[in-house]
Short mmCIF file of C-alpha atoms and ligand atoms in Angstrom, two decimals:
data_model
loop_
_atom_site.label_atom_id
_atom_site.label_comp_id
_atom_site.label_asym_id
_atom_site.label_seq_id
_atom_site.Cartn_x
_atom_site.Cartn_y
_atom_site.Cartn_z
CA UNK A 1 0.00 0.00 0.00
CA UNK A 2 0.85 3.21 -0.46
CA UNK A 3 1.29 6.64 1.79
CA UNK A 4 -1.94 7.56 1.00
CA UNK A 5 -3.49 4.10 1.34
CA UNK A 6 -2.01 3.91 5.16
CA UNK A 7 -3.44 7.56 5.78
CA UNK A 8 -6.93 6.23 4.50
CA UNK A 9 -6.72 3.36 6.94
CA UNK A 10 -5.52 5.06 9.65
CA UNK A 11 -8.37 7.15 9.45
CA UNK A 12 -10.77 4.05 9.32
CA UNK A 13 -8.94 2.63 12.34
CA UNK A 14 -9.24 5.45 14.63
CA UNK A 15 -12.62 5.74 14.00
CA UNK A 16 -13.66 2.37 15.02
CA UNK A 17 -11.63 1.92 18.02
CA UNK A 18 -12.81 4.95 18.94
CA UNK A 19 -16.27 2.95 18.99
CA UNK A 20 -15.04 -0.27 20.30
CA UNK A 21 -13.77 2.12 23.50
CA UNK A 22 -17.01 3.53 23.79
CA UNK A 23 -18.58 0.19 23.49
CA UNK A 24 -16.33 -0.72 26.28
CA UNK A 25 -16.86 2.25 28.83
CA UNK A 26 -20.86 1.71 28.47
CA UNK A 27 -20.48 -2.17 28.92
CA UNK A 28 -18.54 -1.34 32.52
CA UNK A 29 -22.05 -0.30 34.12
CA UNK A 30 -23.98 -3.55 33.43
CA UNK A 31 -23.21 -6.53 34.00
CA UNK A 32 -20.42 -8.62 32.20
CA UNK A 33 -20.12 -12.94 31.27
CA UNK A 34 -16.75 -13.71 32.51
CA UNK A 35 -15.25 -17.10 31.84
CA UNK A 36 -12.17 -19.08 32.24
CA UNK A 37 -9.68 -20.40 29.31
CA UNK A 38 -6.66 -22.22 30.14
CA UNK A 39 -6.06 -21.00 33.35
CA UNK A 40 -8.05 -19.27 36.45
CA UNK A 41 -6.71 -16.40 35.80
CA UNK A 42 -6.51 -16.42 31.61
CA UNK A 43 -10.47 -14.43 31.47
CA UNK A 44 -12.65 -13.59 28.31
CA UNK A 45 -15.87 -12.18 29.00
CA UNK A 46 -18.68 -11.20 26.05
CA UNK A 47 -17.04 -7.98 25.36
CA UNK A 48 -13.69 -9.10 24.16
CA UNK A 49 -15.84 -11.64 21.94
CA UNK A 50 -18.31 -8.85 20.15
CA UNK A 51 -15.13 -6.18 20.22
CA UNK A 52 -13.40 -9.01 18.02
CA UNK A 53 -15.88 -9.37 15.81
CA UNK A 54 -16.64 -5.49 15.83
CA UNK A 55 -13.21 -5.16 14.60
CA UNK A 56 -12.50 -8.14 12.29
CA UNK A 57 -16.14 -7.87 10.67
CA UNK A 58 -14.80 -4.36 9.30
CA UNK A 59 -11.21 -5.15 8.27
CA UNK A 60 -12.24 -7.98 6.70
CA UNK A 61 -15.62 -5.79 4.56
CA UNK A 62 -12.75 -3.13 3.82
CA UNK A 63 -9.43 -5.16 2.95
CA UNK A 64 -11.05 -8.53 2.09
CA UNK A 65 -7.59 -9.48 1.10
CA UNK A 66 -5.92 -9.11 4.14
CA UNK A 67 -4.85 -11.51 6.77
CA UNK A 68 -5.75 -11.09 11.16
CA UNK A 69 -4.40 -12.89 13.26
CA UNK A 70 -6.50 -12.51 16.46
CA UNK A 71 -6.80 -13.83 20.01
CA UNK A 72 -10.76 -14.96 20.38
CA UNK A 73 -10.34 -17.18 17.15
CA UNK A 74 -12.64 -15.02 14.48
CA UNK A 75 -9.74 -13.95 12.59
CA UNK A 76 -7.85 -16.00 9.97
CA UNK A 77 -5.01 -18.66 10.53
CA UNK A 78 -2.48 -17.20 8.24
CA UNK A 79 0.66 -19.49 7.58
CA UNK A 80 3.11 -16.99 6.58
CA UNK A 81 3.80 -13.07 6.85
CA UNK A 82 3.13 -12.35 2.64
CA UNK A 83 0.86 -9.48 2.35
CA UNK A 84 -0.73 -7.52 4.62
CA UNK A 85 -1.34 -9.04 8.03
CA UNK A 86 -3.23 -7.23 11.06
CA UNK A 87 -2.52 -8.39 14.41
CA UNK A 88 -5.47 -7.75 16.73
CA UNK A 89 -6.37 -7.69 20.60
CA UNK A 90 -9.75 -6.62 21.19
CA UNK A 91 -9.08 -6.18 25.22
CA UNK A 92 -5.34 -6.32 26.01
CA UNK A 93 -5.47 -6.75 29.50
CA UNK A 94 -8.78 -8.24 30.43
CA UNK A 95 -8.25 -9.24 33.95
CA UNK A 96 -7.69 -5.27 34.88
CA UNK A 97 -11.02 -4.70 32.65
CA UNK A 98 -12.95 -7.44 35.13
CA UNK A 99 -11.31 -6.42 38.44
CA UNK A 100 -10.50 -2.84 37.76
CA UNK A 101 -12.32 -1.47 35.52
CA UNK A 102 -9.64 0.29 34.45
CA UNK A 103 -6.14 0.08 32.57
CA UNK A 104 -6.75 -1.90 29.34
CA UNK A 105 -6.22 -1.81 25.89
CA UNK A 106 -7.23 -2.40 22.34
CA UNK A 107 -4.32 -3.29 20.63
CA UNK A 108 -3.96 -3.17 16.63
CA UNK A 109 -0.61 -3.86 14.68
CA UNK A 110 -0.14 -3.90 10.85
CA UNK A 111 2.38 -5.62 9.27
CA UNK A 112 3.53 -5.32 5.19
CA UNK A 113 4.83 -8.59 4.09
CA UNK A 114 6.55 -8.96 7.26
CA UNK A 115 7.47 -5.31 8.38
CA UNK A 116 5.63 -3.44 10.67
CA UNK A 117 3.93 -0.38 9.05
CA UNK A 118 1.21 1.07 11.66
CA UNK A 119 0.28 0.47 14.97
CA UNK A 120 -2.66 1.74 17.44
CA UNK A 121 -2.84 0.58 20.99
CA UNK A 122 -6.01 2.66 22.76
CA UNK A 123 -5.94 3.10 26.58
CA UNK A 124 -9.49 3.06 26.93
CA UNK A 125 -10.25 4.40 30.04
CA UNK A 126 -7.55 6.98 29.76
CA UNK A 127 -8.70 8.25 26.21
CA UNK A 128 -5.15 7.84 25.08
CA UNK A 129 -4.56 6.88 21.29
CA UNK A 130 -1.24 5.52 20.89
CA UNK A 131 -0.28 5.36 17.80
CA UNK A 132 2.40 5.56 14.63
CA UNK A 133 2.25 4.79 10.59
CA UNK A 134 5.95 3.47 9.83
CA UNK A 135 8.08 6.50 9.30
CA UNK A 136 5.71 9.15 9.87
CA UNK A 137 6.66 9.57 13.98
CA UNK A 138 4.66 8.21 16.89
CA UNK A 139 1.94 9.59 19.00
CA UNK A 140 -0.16 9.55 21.96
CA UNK A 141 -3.25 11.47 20.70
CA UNK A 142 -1.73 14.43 18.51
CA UNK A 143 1.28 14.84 20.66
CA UNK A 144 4.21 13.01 18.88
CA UNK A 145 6.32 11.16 20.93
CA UNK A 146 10.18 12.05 21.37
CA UNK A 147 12.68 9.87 20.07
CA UNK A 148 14.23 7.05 22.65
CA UNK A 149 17.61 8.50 24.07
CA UNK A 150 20.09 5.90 25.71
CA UNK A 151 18.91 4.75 29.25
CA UNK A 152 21.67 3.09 31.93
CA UNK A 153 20.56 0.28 33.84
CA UNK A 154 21.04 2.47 37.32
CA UNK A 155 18.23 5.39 35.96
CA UNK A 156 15.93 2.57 34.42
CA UNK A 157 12.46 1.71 35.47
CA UNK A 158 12.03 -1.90 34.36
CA UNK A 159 8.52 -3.60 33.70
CA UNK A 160 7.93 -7.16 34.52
CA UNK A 161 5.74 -9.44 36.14
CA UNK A 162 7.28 -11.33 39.21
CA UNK A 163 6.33 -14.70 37.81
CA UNK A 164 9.86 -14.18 36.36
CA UNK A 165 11.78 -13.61 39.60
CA UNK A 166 10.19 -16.75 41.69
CA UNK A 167 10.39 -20.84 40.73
CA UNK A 168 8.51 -20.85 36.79
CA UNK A 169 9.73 -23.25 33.72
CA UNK A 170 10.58 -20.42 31.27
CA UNK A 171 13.38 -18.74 33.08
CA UNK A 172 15.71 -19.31 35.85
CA UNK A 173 14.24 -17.38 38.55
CA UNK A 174 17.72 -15.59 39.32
CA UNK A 175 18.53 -14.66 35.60
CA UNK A 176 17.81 -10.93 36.10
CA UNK A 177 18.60 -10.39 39.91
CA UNK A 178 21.52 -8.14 39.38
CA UNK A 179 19.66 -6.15 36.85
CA UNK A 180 16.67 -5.68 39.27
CA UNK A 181 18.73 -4.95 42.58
CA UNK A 182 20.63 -1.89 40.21
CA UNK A 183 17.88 -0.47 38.11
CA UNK A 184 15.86 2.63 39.64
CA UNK A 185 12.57 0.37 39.83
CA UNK A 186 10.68 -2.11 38.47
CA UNK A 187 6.73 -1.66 37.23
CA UNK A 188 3.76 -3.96 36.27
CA UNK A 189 0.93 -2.68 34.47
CA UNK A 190 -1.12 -6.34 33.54
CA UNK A 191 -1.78 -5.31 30.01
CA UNK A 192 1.45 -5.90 27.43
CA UNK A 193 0.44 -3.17 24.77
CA UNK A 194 0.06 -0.23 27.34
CA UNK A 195 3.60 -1.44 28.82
CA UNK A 196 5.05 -1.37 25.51
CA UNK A 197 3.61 1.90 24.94
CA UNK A 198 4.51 3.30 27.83
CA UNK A 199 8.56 1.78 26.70
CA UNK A 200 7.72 4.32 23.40
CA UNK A 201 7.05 6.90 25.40
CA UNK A 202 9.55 7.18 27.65
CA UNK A 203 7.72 6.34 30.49
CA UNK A 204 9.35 3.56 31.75
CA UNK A 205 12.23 2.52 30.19
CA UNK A 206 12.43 -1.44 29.65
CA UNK A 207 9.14 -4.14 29.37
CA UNK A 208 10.11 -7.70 29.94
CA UNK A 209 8.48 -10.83 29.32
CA UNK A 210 8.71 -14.32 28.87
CA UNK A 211 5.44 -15.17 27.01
CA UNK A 212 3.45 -13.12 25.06
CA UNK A 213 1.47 -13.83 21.64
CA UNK A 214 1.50 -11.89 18.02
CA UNK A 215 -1.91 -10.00 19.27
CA UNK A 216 -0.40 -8.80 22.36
CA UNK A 217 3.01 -7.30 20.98
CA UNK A 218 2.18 -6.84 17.28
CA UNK A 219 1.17 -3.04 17.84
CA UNK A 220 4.00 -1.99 20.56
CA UNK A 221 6.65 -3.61 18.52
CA UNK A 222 6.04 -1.10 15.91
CA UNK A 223 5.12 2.13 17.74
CA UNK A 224 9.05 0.85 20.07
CA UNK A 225 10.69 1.08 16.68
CA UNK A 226 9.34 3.95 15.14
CA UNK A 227 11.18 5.80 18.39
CA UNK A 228 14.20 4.16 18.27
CA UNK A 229 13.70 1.68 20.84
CA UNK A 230 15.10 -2.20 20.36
CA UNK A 231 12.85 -5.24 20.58
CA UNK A 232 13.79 -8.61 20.45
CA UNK A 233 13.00 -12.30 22.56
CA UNK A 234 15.15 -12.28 25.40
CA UNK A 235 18.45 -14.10 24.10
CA UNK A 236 18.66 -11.48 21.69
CA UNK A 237 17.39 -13.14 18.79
CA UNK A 238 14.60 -11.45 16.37
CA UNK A 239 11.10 -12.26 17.05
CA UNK A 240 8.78 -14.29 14.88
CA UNK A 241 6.13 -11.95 14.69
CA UNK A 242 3.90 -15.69 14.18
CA UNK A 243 4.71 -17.18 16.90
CA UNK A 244 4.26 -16.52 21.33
CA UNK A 245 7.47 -15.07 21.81
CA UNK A 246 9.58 -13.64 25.29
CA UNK A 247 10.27 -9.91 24.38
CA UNK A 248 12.71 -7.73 25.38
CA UNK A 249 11.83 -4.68 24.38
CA UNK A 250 13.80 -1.50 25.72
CA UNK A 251 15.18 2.29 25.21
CA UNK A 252 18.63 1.87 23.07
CA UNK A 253 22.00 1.22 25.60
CA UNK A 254 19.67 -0.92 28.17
CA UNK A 255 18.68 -3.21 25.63
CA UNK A 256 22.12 -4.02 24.60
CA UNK A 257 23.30 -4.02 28.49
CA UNK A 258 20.08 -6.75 29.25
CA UNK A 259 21.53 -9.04 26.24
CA UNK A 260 24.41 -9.10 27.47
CA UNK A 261 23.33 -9.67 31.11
CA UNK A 262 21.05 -12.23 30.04
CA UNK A 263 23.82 -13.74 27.70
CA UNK A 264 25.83 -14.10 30.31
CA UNK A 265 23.25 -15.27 32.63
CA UNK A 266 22.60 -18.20 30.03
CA UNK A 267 26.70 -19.13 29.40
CA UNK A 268 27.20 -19.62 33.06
CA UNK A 269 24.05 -22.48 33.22
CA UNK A 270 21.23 -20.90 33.63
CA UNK A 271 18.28 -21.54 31.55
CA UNK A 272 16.08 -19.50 29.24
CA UNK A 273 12.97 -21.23 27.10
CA UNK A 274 11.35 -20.15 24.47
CA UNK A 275 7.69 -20.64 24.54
C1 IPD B 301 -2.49 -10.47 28.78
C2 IPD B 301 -1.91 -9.15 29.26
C3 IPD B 301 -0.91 -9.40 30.36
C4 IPD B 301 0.22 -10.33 29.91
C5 IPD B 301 -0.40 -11.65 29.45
C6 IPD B 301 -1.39 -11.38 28.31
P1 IPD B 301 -5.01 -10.52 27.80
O1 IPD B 301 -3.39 -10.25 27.70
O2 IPD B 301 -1.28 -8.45 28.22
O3 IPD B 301 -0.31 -8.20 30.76
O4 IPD B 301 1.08 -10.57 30.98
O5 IPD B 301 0.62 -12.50 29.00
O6 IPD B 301 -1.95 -12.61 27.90
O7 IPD B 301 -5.19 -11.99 28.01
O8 IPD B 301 -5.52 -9.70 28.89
O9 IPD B 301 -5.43 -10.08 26.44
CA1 CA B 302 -3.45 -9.60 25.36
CA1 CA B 303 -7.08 -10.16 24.96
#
């Protein structure tokens, strides 16, 4: 597609997230069906169902020849990355939307045979429009976001979710101890494509992970770039933008410095698994 194209979707985009969000604020004063998936604490309820369909009903009408690859299952099941591929989470974060009623996300990535080329991550609640077309700069709402300058590991806030710091089987539990006992904090949000939002916009400064899928990082990925930020699975190694990946994702300098950490981590015995 070209410029123009990406400008007319963009403008499509906006407007129906905008909806979805409204859909979403109205739907917190009645009364919502929460259920269990794998887990007792992996929820969907009936809005991130009809926000799906909302969302993938309308790409699909206006680019019937595009791919989605989305978490509720009414997308596609593309096998490759040719063409243009949309990767779509109709509520990132939906045990915050259940228990807090607050801090989640709809999170929208595009991809161009492989490459990411515009991203839109909506804070709901906070009215806050994240988002970037490829080359064009990235911004929350219509204030464009300042490019990434290099963070040390002593001034970083780092984002993570202490599943990764006690007993688990992805990651040795002591892998990022000296990181976390010399960094300036550490944050968790609950909802991947605010925290890698909030990575683009300098608001905290790394956002690590061990398992996340294409829906959840698809957007952030892309608005992370567009600043000048560095994202990759935790060894290091690109991420398969098909596939539940661990993601590193960080401000330039403290990406290279958790690599290495991690690297190092990894050559002395400890172990690091790829979902
Ligand atoms: C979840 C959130 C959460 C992350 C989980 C994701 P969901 O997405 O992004 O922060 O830690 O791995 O599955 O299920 O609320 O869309
Ligand atoms: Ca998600
Ligand atoms: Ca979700």
């Amino acid at each position: 597609m070209n410029r123009t194209d990406w400008i007319s979707l963009e403008k499509k985009v906006t407007e129906w997230i905008r909806d979805a969000g409204n859909k979403l604020r109205r739907s917190l004063s009645g009364s919502l069906d929460v259920h269990t998936k794998s887990a007792h604490n992996d929820l969907v309820t009936n809005m991130d169902k009809e926000i799906e369909q909302f969302l993938v009903r309308r790409i699909h009408k206006y680019y019937p020849g595009h791919q989605i690859i989305s978490e509720e299952g009414f997308g596609d099941k593309p096998t490759d990355t040719e063409g243009i591929l949309w990767l779509v989470d109709p509520i990132d974060g939906t045990i915050n939307f259940v228990k807090q009623k607050c801090f989640f996300a709809i999170s929208i990535g595009i991809y161009e045979n492989g490459k990411g080329k515009a991203a839109y991550i909506y804070d709901v609640m906070n009215d806050g429009l994240f988002h970037c077309i490829s080359g064009s700069g990235a911004y929350l709402n219509n204030k464009r976001l300042s490019p990434l300058k290099p963070v040390k590991v002593e001034d970083a806030l780092i984002d993570l979710s202490s599943t990764w710091i006690k007993p688990n089987k992805r990651i040795d539990q002591d892998v990022l101890t000296d990181i976390l006992l010399k960094c300036s904090g550490t944050r968790a949000y609950g909802a991947a494509s605010i925290e890698l939002a909030y990575v683009a916009a300098g608001l905290i400064n790394a956002y690590f992970t061990m398992r996340l899928s294409p829906w959840d990082y698809g957007a952030g990925l892309i608005l992370i770039h567009e600043v000048g930020g560095q994202t990759t699975r935790a060894d290091g190694l690109p991420i398969d933008i098909l596939s539940k990946s661990s993601i590193l994702a960080a401000a330039p300098g403290l990406h290279q410095d958790m690599v290495r950490h991690i690297r190092s981590q990894v050559a002395s015995g400890k172990f690091l698994r790829e979902p």
